[in-house]
């Protein structure tokens, strides 16, 4: 019942347009968690993500990327918008992302077979120092290895 209500709520583009970046990211994560095979229901959400991607901070970008990859919904240009925003987030791109955010973003891009050369290179340039500093936990290492393996 909750999953059905969540799908209904995110199917309304007018409602989604009123969401803040944080609300959109949190809801994307929750809907993907509830409805892992909800790609057919995620279209309006993907469109809203595309329109708001430049508003997201690093945490929100990684949550939205995870949601898109989990549902398999990369349509509407959403993953492209997320990748573009990630290149300039906080004016520093991948360097401004935490280890978990880097690993999650890399995993999501790989899962969606989205190969944006400059962003992936930025992640590859940033990750080794973070790994050597012990910032990547086991899950982060696993996700990053899977993404680039």
PDB file of C-alpha atoms in Angstrom:
ATOM      1  CA  UNK A   1       0.000   0.000   0.000  1.00  0.00           C
ATOM      2  CA  UNK A   2       2.815   2.420   0.832  1.00  0.00           C
ATOM      3  CA  UNK A   3       4.665   1.625  -2.387  1.00  0.00           C
ATOM      4  CA  UNK A   4       1.496   2.219  -4.400  1.00  0.00           C
ATOM      5  CA  UNK A   5       0.915   5.571  -2.684  1.00  0.00           C
ATOM      6  CA  UNK A   6       4.534   6.578  -3.288  1.00  0.00           C
ATOM      7  CA  UNK A   7       4.258   5.711  -6.980  1.00  0.00           C
ATOM      8  CA  UNK A   8       1.089   7.792  -7.247  1.00  0.00           C
ATOM      9  CA  UNK A   9       2.694  10.755  -5.468  1.00  0.00           C
ATOM     10  CA  UNK A  10       5.709  10.898  -7.770  1.00  0.00           C
ATOM     11  CA  UNK A  11       3.671  10.495 -10.939  1.00  0.00           C
ATOM     12  CA  UNK A  12       2.397  14.079 -10.662  1.00  0.00           C
ATOM     13  CA  UNK A  13       4.806  16.496 -12.413  1.00  0.00           C
ATOM     14  CA  UNK A  14       3.151  19.533 -10.761  1.00  0.00           C
ATOM     15  CA  UNK A  15       3.732  18.079  -7.304  1.00  0.00           C
ATOM     16  CA  UNK A  16       7.330  17.183  -8.148  1.00  0.00           C
ATOM     17  CA  UNK A  17       8.004  20.722  -9.390  1.00  0.00           C
ATOM     18  CA  UNK A  18       7.335  21.998  -5.857  1.00  0.00           C
ATOM     19  CA  UNK A  19       9.909  19.679  -4.253  1.00  0.00           C
ATOM     20  CA  UNK A  20      13.187  21.153  -3.041  1.00  0.00           C
ATOM     21  CA  UNK A  21      16.376  19.469  -4.238  1.00  0.00           C
ATOM     22  CA  UNK A  22      16.689  17.698  -0.909  1.00  0.00           C
ATOM     23  CA  UNK A  23      13.060  16.541  -0.941  1.00  0.00           C
ATOM     24  CA  UNK A  24      13.414  15.276  -4.493  1.00  0.00           C
ATOM     25  CA  UNK A  25      16.603  13.350  -3.648  1.00  0.00           C
ATOM     26  CA  UNK A  26      15.141  11.883  -0.452  1.00  0.00           C
ATOM     27  CA  UNK A  27      11.953  10.850  -2.217  1.00  0.00           C
ATOM     28  CA  UNK A  28      13.843   9.353  -5.165  1.00  0.00           C
ATOM     29  CA  UNK A  29      15.859   7.251  -2.743  1.00  0.00           C
ATOM     30  CA  UNK A  30      12.762   6.149  -0.812  1.00  0.00           C
ATOM     31  CA  UNK A  31      10.727   5.272  -3.903  1.00  0.00           C
ATOM     32  CA  UNK A  32      13.645   3.303  -5.359  1.00  0.00           C
ATOM     33  CA  UNK A  33      14.067   1.491  -2.035  1.00  0.00           C
ATOM     34  CA  UNK A  34      10.350   0.618  -1.906  1.00  0.00           C
ATOM     35  CA  UNK A  35       9.899  -0.172  -5.583  1.00  0.00           C
ATOM     36  CA  UNK A  36      13.181  -1.529  -6.895  1.00  0.00           C
ATOM     37  CA  UNK A  37      11.587  -2.564 -10.160  1.00  0.00           C
ATOM     38  CA  UNK A  38       9.651   0.695 -10.603  1.00  0.00           C
ATOM     39  CA  UNK A  39      11.278   1.964 -13.798  1.00  0.00           C
ATOM     40  CA  UNK A  40       7.916   2.234 -15.504  1.00  0.00           C
ATOM     41  CA  UNK A  41       6.730   4.516 -12.679  1.00  0.00           C
ATOM     42  CA  UNK A  42       9.898   6.595 -12.481  1.00  0.00           C
ATOM     43  CA  UNK A  43       9.594   8.592 -15.737  1.00  0.00           C
ATOM     44  CA  UNK A  44       8.062  11.800 -14.290  1.00  0.00           C
ATOM     45  CA  UNK A  45      10.541  11.572 -11.438  1.00  0.00           C
ATOM     46  CA  UNK A  46      13.465  11.279 -13.846  1.00  0.00           C
ATOM     47  CA  UNK A  47      12.219  14.389 -15.642  1.00  0.00           C
ATOM     48  CA  UNK A  48      12.037  16.351 -12.364  1.00  0.00           C
ATOM     49  CA  UNK A  49      15.556  15.175 -11.479  1.00  0.00           C
ATOM     50  CA  UNK A  50      16.820  16.413 -14.834  1.00  0.00           C
ATOM     51  CA  UNK A  51      15.312  19.852 -14.205  1.00  0.00           C
ATOM     52  CA  UNK A  52      16.712  20.148 -10.659  1.00  0.00           C
ATOM     53  CA  UNK A  53      20.085  18.374 -10.898  1.00  0.00           C
ATOM     54  CA  UNK A  54      22.092  21.586 -10.694  1.00  0.00           C
ATOM     55  CA  UNK A  55      20.453  22.296  -7.300  1.00  0.00           C
ATOM     56  CA  UNK A  56      21.728  19.087  -5.696  1.00  0.00           C
ATOM     57  CA  UNK A  57      24.659  18.905  -3.298  1.00  0.00           C
ATOM     58  CA  UNK A  58      27.004  15.907  -3.284  1.00  0.00           C
ATOM     59  CA  UNK A  59      24.847  13.780  -0.988  1.00  0.00           C
ATOM     60  CA  UNK A  60      21.730  14.474  -3.034  1.00  0.00           C
ATOM     61  CA  UNK A  61      23.534  13.719  -6.316  1.00  0.00           C
ATOM     62  CA  UNK A  62      24.733  10.356  -5.051  1.00  0.00           C
ATOM     63  CA  UNK A  63      21.273   9.484  -3.676  1.00  0.00           C
ATOM     64  CA  UNK A  64      19.586  10.377  -6.954  1.00  0.00           C
ATOM     65  CA  UNK A  65      22.196   8.486  -8.992  1.00  0.00           C
ATOM     66  CA  UNK A  66      21.652   5.445  -6.756  1.00  0.00           C
ATOM     67  CA  UNK A  67      17.867   5.708  -7.209  1.00  0.00           C
ATOM     68  CA  UNK A  68      18.160   5.950 -10.997  1.00  0.00           C
ATOM     69  CA  UNK A  69      20.503   2.960 -11.125  1.00  0.00           C
ATOM     70  CA  UNK A  70      18.410   0.909  -8.698  1.00  0.00           C
ATOM     71  CA  UNK A  71      15.248   1.400 -10.740  1.00  0.00           C
ATOM     72  CA  UNK A  72      17.140   1.144 -14.033  1.00  0.00           C
ATOM     73  CA  UNK A  73      15.551   4.425 -15.107  1.00  0.00           C
ATOM     74  CA  UNK A  74      18.070   6.606 -16.919  1.00  0.00           C
ATOM     75  CA  UNK A  75      15.553   8.091 -19.335  1.00  0.00           C
ATOM     76  CA  UNK A  76      14.513  11.691 -19.705  1.00  0.00           C
ATOM     77  CA  UNK A  77      18.187  12.699 -19.610  1.00  0.00           C
ATOM     78  CA  UNK A  78      18.259  12.392 -15.819  1.00  0.00           C
ATOM     79  CA  UNK A  79      21.578  10.555 -15.478  1.00  0.00           C
ATOM     80  CA  UNK A  80      23.194  12.960 -17.932  1.00  0.00           C
ATOM     81  CA  UNK A  81      21.987  15.899 -15.826  1.00  0.00           C
ATOM     82  CA  UNK A  82      23.229  14.248 -12.622  1.00  0.00           C
ATOM     83  CA  UNK A  83      26.632  13.540 -14.204  1.00  0.00           C
ATOM     84  CA  UNK A  84      26.871  17.108 -15.482  1.00  0.00           C
ATOM     85  CA  UNK A  85      26.002  18.524 -12.057  1.00  0.00           C
ATOM     86  CA  UNK A  86      28.525  16.201 -10.376  1.00  0.00           C
ATOM     87  CA  UNK A  87      31.328  17.673 -12.493  1.00  0.00           C
ATOM     88  CA  UNK A  88      30.742  21.097 -10.949  1.00  0.00           C
ATOM     89  CA  UNK A  89      29.221  20.341  -7.526  1.00  0.00           C
ATOM     90  CA  UNK A  90      30.457  22.835  -4.943  1.00  0.00           C
ATOM     91  CA  UNK A  91      32.807  24.256  -7.580  1.00  0.00           C
ATOM     92  CA  UNK A  92      35.190  21.322  -7.120  1.00  0.00           C
ATOM     93  CA  UNK A  93      33.543  18.376  -8.839  1.00  0.00           C
ATOM     94  CA  UNK A  94      34.510  14.928  -7.555  1.00  0.00           C
ATOM     95  CA  UNK A  95      36.994  16.424  -5.086  1.00  0.00           C
ATOM     96  CA  UNK A  96      34.084  17.789  -3.069  1.00  0.00           C
ATOM     97  CA  UNK A  97      32.391  14.380  -2.757  1.00  0.00           C
ATOM     98  CA  UNK A  98      32.863  12.053   0.202  1.00  0.00           C
ATOM     99  CA  UNK A  99      34.272   8.570  -0.326  1.00  0.00           C
ATOM    100  CA  UNK A 100      30.777   7.074  -0.125  1.00  0.00           C
ATOM    101  CA  UNK A 101      29.417   9.624  -2.592  1.00  0.00           C
ATOM    102  CA  UNK A 102      32.260   8.942  -5.042  1.00  0.00           C
ATOM    103  CA  UNK A 103      31.762   5.183  -4.846  1.00  0.00           C
ATOM    104  CA  UNK A 104      27.977   5.406  -5.122  1.00  0.00           C
ATOM    105  CA  UNK A 105      28.149   7.752  -8.093  1.00  0.00           C
ATOM    106  CA  UNK A 106      30.708   5.543  -9.865  1.00  0.00           C
ATOM    107  CA  UNK A 107      28.579   2.445  -9.172  1.00  0.00           C
ATOM    108  CA  UNK A 108      25.421   4.126 -10.475  1.00  0.00           C
ATOM    109  CA  UNK A 109      27.095   5.377 -13.652  1.00  0.00           C
ATOM    110  CA  UNK A 110      28.502   1.897 -14.330  1.00  0.00           C
ATOM    111  CA  UNK A 111      25.209   0.167 -13.585  1.00  0.00           C
ATOM    112  CA  UNK A 112      23.474   2.437 -16.107  1.00  0.00           C
ATOM    113  CA  UNK A 113      26.339   1.953 -18.607  1.00  0.00           C
ATOM    114  CA  UNK A 114      26.834   5.706 -18.681  1.00  0.00           C
ATOM    115  CA  UNK A 115      30.423   6.517 -19.565  1.00  0.00           C
ATOM    116  CA  UNK A 116      31.069  10.219 -19.204  1.00  0.00           C
ATOM    117  CA  UNK A 117      34.820  10.424 -19.716  1.00  0.00           C
ATOM    118  CA  UNK A 118      35.578  13.623 -17.790  1.00  0.00           C
ATOM    119  CA  UNK A 119      33.534  12.737 -14.706  1.00  0.00           C
ATOM    120  CA  UNK A 120      34.899   9.202 -14.546  1.00  0.00           C
ATOM    121  CA  UNK A 121      38.436  10.548 -14.896  1.00  0.00           C
ATOM    122  CA  UNK A 122      37.739  13.073 -12.127  1.00  0.00           C
ATOM    123  CA  UNK A 123      36.561  10.227  -9.871  1.00  0.00           C
ATOM    124  CA  UNK A 124      39.604   8.109 -10.796  1.00  0.00           C
ATOM    125  CA  UNK A 125      41.920  11.028 -10.026  1.00  0.00           C
ATOM    126  CA  UNK A 126      40.261  11.701  -6.664  1.00  0.00           C
ATOM    127  CA  UNK A 127      39.691   8.190  -5.311  1.00  0.00           C
ATOM    128  CA  UNK A 128      43.262   6.857  -4.801  1.00  0.00           C
ATOM    129  CA  UNK A 129      44.261   9.507  -2.254  1.00  0.00           C
ATOM    130  CA  UNK A 130      40.996   8.918  -0.393  1.00  0.00           C
ATOM    131  CA  UNK A 131      41.533   5.166  -0.449  1.00  0.00           C
ATOM    132  CA  UNK A 132      45.113   5.565   0.822  1.00  0.00           C
ATOM    133  CA  UNK A 133      43.837   7.863   3.586  1.00  0.00           C
ATOM    134  CA  UNK A 134      41.453   5.117   4.720  1.00  0.00           C
ATOM    135  CA  UNK A 135      38.305   7.064   3.830  1.00  0.00           C
ATOM    136  CA  UNK A 136      36.762   4.248   1.763  1.00  0.00           C
ATOM    137  CA  UNK A 137      35.049   1.555   3.823  1.00  0.00           C
ATOM    138  CA  UNK A 138      34.585  -2.005   2.566  1.00  0.00           C
ATOM    139  CA  UNK A 139      31.337  -1.199   0.735  1.00  0.00           C
ATOM    140  CA  UNK A 140      32.846   1.898  -0.917  1.00  0.00           C
ATOM    141  CA  UNK A 141      35.836  -0.154  -2.087  1.00  0.00           C
ATOM    142  CA  UNK A 142      33.555  -2.870  -3.417  1.00  0.00           C
ATOM    143  CA  UNK A 143      31.341  -0.399  -5.297  1.00  0.00           C
ATOM    144  CA  UNK A 144      34.301   1.452  -6.785  1.00  0.00           C
ATOM    145  CA  UNK A 145      36.050  -1.765  -7.798  1.00  0.00           C
ATOM    146  CA  UNK A 146      32.860  -3.049  -9.414  1.00  0.00           C
ATOM    147  CA  UNK A 147      32.334   0.252 -11.249  1.00  0.00           C
ATOM    148  CA  UNK A 148      35.832   0.379 -12.692  1.00  0.00           C
ATOM    149  CA  UNK A 149      36.594  -3.331 -12.807  1.00  0.00           C
TER     150      UNK A 149
END
